[in-house]
mmCIF file of C-alpha atoms in Angstrom:
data_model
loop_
_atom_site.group_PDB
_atom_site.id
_atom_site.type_symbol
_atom_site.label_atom_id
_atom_site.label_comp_id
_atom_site.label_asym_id
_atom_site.label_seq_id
_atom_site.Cartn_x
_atom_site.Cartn_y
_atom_site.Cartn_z
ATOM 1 C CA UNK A 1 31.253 -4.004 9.769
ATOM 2 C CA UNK A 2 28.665 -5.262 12.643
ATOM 3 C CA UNK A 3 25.812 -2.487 11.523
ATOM 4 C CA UNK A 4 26.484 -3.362 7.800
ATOM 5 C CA UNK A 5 25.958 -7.493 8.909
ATOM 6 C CA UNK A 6 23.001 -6.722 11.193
ATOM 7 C CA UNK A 7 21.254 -4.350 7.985
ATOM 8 C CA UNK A 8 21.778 -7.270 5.237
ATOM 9 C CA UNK A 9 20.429 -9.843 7.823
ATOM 10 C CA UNK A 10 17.592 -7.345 8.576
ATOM 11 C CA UNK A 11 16.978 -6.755 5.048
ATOM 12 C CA UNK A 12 16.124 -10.652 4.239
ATOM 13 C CA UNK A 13 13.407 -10.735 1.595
ATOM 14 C CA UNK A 14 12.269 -7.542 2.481
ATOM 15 C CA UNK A 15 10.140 -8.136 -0.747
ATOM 16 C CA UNK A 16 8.124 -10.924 -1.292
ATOM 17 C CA UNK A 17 8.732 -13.337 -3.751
ATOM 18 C CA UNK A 18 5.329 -14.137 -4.510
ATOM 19 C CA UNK A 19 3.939 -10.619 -6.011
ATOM 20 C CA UNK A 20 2.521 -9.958 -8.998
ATOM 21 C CA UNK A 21 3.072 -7.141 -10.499
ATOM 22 C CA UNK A 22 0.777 -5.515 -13.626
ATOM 23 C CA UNK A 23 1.057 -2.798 -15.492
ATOM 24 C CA UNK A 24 -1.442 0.026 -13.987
ATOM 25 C CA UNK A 25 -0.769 3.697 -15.541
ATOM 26 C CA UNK A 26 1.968 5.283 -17.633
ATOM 27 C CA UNK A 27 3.323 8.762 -16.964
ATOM 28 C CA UNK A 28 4.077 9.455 -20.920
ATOM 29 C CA UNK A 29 5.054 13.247 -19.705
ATOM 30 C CA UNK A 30 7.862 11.479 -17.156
ATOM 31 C CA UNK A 31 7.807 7.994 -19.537
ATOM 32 C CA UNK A 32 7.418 6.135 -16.039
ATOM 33 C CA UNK A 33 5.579 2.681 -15.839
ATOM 34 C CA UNK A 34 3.559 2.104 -12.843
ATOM 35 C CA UNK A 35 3.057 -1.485 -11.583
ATOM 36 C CA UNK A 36 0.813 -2.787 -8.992
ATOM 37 C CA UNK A 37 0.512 -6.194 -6.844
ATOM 38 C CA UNK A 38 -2.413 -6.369 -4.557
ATOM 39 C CA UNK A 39 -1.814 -8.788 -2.438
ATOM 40 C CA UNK A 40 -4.578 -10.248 -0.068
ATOM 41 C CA UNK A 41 -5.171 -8.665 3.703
ATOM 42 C CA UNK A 42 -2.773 -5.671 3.324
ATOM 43 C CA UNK A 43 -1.797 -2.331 1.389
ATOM 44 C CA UNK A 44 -0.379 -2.940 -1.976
ATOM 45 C CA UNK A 45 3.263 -2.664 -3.432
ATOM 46 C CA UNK A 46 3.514 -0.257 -6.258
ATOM 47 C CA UNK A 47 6.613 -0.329 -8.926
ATOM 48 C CA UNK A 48 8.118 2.649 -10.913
ATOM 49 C CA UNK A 49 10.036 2.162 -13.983
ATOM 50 C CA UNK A 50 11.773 4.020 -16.204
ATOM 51 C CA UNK A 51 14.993 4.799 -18.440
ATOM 52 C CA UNK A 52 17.148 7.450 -17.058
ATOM 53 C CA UNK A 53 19.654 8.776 -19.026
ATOM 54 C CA UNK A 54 22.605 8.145 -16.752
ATOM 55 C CA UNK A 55 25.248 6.024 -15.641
ATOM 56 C CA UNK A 56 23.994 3.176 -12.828
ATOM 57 C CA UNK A 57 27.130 3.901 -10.574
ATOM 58 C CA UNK A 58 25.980 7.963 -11.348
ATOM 59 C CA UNK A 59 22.208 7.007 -10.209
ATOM 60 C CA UNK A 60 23.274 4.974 -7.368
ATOM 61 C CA UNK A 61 25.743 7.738 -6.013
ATOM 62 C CA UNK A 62 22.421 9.751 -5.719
ATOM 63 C CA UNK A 63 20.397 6.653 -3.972
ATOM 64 C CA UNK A 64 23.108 6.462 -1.536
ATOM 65 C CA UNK A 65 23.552 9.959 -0.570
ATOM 66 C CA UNK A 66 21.477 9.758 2.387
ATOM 67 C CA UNK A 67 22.314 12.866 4.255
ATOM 68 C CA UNK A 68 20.937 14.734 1.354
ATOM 69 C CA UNK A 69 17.539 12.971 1.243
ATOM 70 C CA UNK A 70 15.667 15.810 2.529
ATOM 71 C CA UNK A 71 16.963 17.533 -0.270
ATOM 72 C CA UNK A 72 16.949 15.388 -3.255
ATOM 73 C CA UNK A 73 13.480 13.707 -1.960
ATOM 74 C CA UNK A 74 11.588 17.245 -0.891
ATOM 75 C CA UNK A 75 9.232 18.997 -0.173
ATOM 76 C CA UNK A 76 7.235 15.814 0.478
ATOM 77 C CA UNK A 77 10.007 14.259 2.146
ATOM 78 C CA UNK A 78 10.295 16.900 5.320
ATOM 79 C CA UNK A 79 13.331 15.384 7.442
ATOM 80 C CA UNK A 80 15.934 12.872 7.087
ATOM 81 C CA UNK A 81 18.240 11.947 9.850
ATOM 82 C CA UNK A 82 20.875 9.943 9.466
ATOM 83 C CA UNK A 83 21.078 7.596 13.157
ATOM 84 C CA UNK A 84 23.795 5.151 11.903
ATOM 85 C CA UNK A 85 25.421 5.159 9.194
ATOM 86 C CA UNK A 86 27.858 2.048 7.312
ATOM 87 C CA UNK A 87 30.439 1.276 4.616
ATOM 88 C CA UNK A 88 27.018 -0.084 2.524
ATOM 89 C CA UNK A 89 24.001 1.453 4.238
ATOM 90 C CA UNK A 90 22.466 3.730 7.104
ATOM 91 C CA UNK A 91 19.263 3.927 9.324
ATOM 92 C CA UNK A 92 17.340 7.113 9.380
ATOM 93 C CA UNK A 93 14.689 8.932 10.686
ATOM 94 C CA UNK A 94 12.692 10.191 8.040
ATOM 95 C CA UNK A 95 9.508 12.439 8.476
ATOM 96 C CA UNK A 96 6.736 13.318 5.087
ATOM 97 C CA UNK A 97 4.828 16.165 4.885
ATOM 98 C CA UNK A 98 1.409 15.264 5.091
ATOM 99 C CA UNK A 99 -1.604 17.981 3.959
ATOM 100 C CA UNK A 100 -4.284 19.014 6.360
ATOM 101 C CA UNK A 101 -5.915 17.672 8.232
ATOM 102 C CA UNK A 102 -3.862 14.885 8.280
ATOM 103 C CA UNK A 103 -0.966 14.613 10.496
ATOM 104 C CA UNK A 104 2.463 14.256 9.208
ATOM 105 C CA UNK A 105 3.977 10.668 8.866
ATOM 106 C CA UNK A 106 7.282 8.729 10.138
ATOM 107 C CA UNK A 107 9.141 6.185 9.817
ATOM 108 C CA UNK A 108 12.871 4.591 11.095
ATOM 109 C CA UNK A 109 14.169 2.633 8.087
ATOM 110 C CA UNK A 110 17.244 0.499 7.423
ATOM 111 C CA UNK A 111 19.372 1.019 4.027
ATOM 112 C CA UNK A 112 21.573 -1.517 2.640
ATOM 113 C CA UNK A 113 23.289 -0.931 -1.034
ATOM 114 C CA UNK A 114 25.402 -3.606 -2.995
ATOM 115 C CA UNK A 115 26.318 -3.946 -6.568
ATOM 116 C CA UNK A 116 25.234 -7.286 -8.116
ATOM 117 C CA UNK A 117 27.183 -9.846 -10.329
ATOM 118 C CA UNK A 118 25.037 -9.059 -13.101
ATOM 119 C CA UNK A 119 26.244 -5.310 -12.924
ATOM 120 C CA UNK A 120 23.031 -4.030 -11.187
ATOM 121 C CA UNK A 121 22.947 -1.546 -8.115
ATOM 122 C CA UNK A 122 20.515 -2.415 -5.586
ATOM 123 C CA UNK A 123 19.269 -0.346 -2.812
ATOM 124 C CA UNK A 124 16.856 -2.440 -0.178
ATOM 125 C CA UNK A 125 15.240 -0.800 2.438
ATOM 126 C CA UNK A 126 12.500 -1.686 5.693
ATOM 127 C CA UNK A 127 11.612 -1.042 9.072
ATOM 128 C CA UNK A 128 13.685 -0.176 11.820
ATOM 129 C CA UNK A 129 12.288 1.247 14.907
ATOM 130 C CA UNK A 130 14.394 1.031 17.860
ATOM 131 C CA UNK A 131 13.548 2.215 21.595
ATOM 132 C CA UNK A 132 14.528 5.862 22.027
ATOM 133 C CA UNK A 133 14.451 6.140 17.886
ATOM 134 C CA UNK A 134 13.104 10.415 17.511
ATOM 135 C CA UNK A 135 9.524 10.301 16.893
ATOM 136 C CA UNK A 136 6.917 13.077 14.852
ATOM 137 C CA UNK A 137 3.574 12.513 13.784
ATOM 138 C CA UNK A 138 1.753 9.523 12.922
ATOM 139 C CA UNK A 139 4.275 6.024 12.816
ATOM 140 C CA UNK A 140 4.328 4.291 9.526
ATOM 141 C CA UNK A 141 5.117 0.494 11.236
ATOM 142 C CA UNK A 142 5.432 -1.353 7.884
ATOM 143 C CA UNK A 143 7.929 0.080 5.337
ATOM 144 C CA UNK A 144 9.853 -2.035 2.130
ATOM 145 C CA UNK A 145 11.269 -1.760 -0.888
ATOM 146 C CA UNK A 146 13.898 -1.685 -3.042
ATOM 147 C CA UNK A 147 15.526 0.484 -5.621
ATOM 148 C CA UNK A 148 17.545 -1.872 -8.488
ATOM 149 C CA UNK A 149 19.389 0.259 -11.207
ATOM 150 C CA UNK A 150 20.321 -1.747 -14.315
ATOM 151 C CA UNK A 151 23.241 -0.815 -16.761
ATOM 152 C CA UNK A 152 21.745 -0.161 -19.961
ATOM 153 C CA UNK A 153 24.712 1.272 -21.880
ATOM 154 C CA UNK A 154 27.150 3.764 -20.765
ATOM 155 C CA UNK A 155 25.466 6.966 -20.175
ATOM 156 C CA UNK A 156 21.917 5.016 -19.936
ATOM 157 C CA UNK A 157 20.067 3.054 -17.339
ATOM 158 C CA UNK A 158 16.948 1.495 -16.187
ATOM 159 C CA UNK A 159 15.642 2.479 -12.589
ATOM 160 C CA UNK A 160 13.048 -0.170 -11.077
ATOM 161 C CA UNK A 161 11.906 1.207 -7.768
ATOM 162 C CA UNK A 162 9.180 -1.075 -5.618
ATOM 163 C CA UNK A 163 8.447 0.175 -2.331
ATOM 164 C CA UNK A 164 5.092 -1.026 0.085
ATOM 165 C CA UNK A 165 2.601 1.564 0.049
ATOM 166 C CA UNK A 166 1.532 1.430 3.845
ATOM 167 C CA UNK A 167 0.481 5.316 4.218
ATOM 168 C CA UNK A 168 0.495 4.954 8.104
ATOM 169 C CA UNK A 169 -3.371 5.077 8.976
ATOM 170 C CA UNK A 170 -6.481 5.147 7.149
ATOM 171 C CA UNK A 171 -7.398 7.219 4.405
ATOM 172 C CA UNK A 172 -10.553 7.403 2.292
ATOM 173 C CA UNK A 173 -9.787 5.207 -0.853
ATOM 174 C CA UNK A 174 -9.407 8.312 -3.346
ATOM 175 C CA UNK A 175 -6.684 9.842 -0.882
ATOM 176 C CA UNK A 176 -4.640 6.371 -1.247
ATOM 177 C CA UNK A 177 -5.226 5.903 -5.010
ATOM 178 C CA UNK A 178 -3.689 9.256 -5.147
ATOM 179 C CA UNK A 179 -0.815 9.232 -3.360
ATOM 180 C CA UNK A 180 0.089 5.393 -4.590
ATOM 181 C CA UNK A 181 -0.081 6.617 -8.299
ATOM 182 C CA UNK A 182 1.637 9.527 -7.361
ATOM 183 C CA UNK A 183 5.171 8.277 -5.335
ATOM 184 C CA UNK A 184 6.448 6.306 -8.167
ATOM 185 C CA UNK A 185 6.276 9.102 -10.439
ATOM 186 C CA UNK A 186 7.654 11.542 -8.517
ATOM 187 C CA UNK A 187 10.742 9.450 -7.356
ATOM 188 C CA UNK A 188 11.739 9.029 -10.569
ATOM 189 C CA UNK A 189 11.805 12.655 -11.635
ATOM 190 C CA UNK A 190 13.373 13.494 -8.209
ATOM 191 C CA UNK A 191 16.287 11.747 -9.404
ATOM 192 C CA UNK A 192 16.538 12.792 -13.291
ATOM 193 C CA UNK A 193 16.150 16.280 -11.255
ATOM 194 C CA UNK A 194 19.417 16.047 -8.984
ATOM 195 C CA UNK A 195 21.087 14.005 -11.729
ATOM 196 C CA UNK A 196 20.696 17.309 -13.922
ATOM 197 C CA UNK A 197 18.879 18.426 -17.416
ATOM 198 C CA UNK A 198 20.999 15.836 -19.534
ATOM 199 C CA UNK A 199 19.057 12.629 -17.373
ATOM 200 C CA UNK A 200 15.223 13.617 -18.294
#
């Protein structure tokens, strides 16, 4: 009950209010809307949606399962170590693939789930580094998001995913525009993938 206190406290308006978001590409081949906000003096947030043809509760399940990120989330995603884990959330080590000659990227990041009023699943996420926290490759130090899963009928719903797009380090400008277009995308068909043939 403490870690699950100390991750919603952490998780505060891990998103700021303030973005604007417009529409920048659409995936028709994975029918996935990608957003951007470029906000002023830092990287920019990026937001995937897109209808998945699932229960929320079924998509969230998968969102949750965080011992299996490695597995649902790879190749890109290399590691995924659960170091605490609560009723609502967990804190893991997580560890991307990155190609050469780059060196791969970390991070330590704070989950914390919850199930809205309105009927939405929401998955929030940011930075956690702790002393003593495993270590490989280069640090990513900023990290947010959010995953929000709305009902849209029984077997259907619609998955908004927003995460910071801090790539740990610098990259030449094509390198970023790549990999920012890219993430959204392949989330989404990472989960229509472990959700099964019937969700794409």
């Amino acid at each position: 009950m403490i870690l699950s206190g100390l991750l919603a406290a952490l998780l505060a308006a891990a998103i700021p209010a303030d973005l604007s978001f417009s529409r920048w590409f659409t995936s028709h081949a994975d029918a996935v809307e990608v957003q951007i906000a470029r906000p002023p003096g830092g990287p920019p947030w990026l937001r995937g949606v897109a209808e998945v043809a699932a229960p929320a509760e079924r998509v969230f399940a998968v969102v949750t399962d965080f011992r299996r990120y490695a597995e649902i989330f790879g190749p890109t995603l290399k590691k995924a170590k659960v170091l605490e884990a609560a009723s609502s959330g967990a804190r893991l080590h997580m560890v991307w693939s990155y190609p050469f000659p780059f060196r791969n990227r970390d991070a330590v990041v704070a989950y914390e789930g919850r199930r809205d009023a309105d009927g939405s699943y929401v998955l929030e996420w940011k930075g956690d580094a702790r002393p003593g926290d495993p270590r490989e490759g280069t640090r990513i130090e900023h990290v947010a998001g959010e995953t929000r899963i709305e009902p849209v009928g029984p077997s259907r719903c619609r998955v908004v995913y927003t995460y910071l797009g801090d790539l740990g380090g610098s990259f030449p400008k094509s390198a970023e525009e790549k990999a920012w277009k890219e993430e959204p995308v392949e989330y989404l068909r990472a989960l229509r993938k472990d959700l099964g043939p019937a969700a794409r």
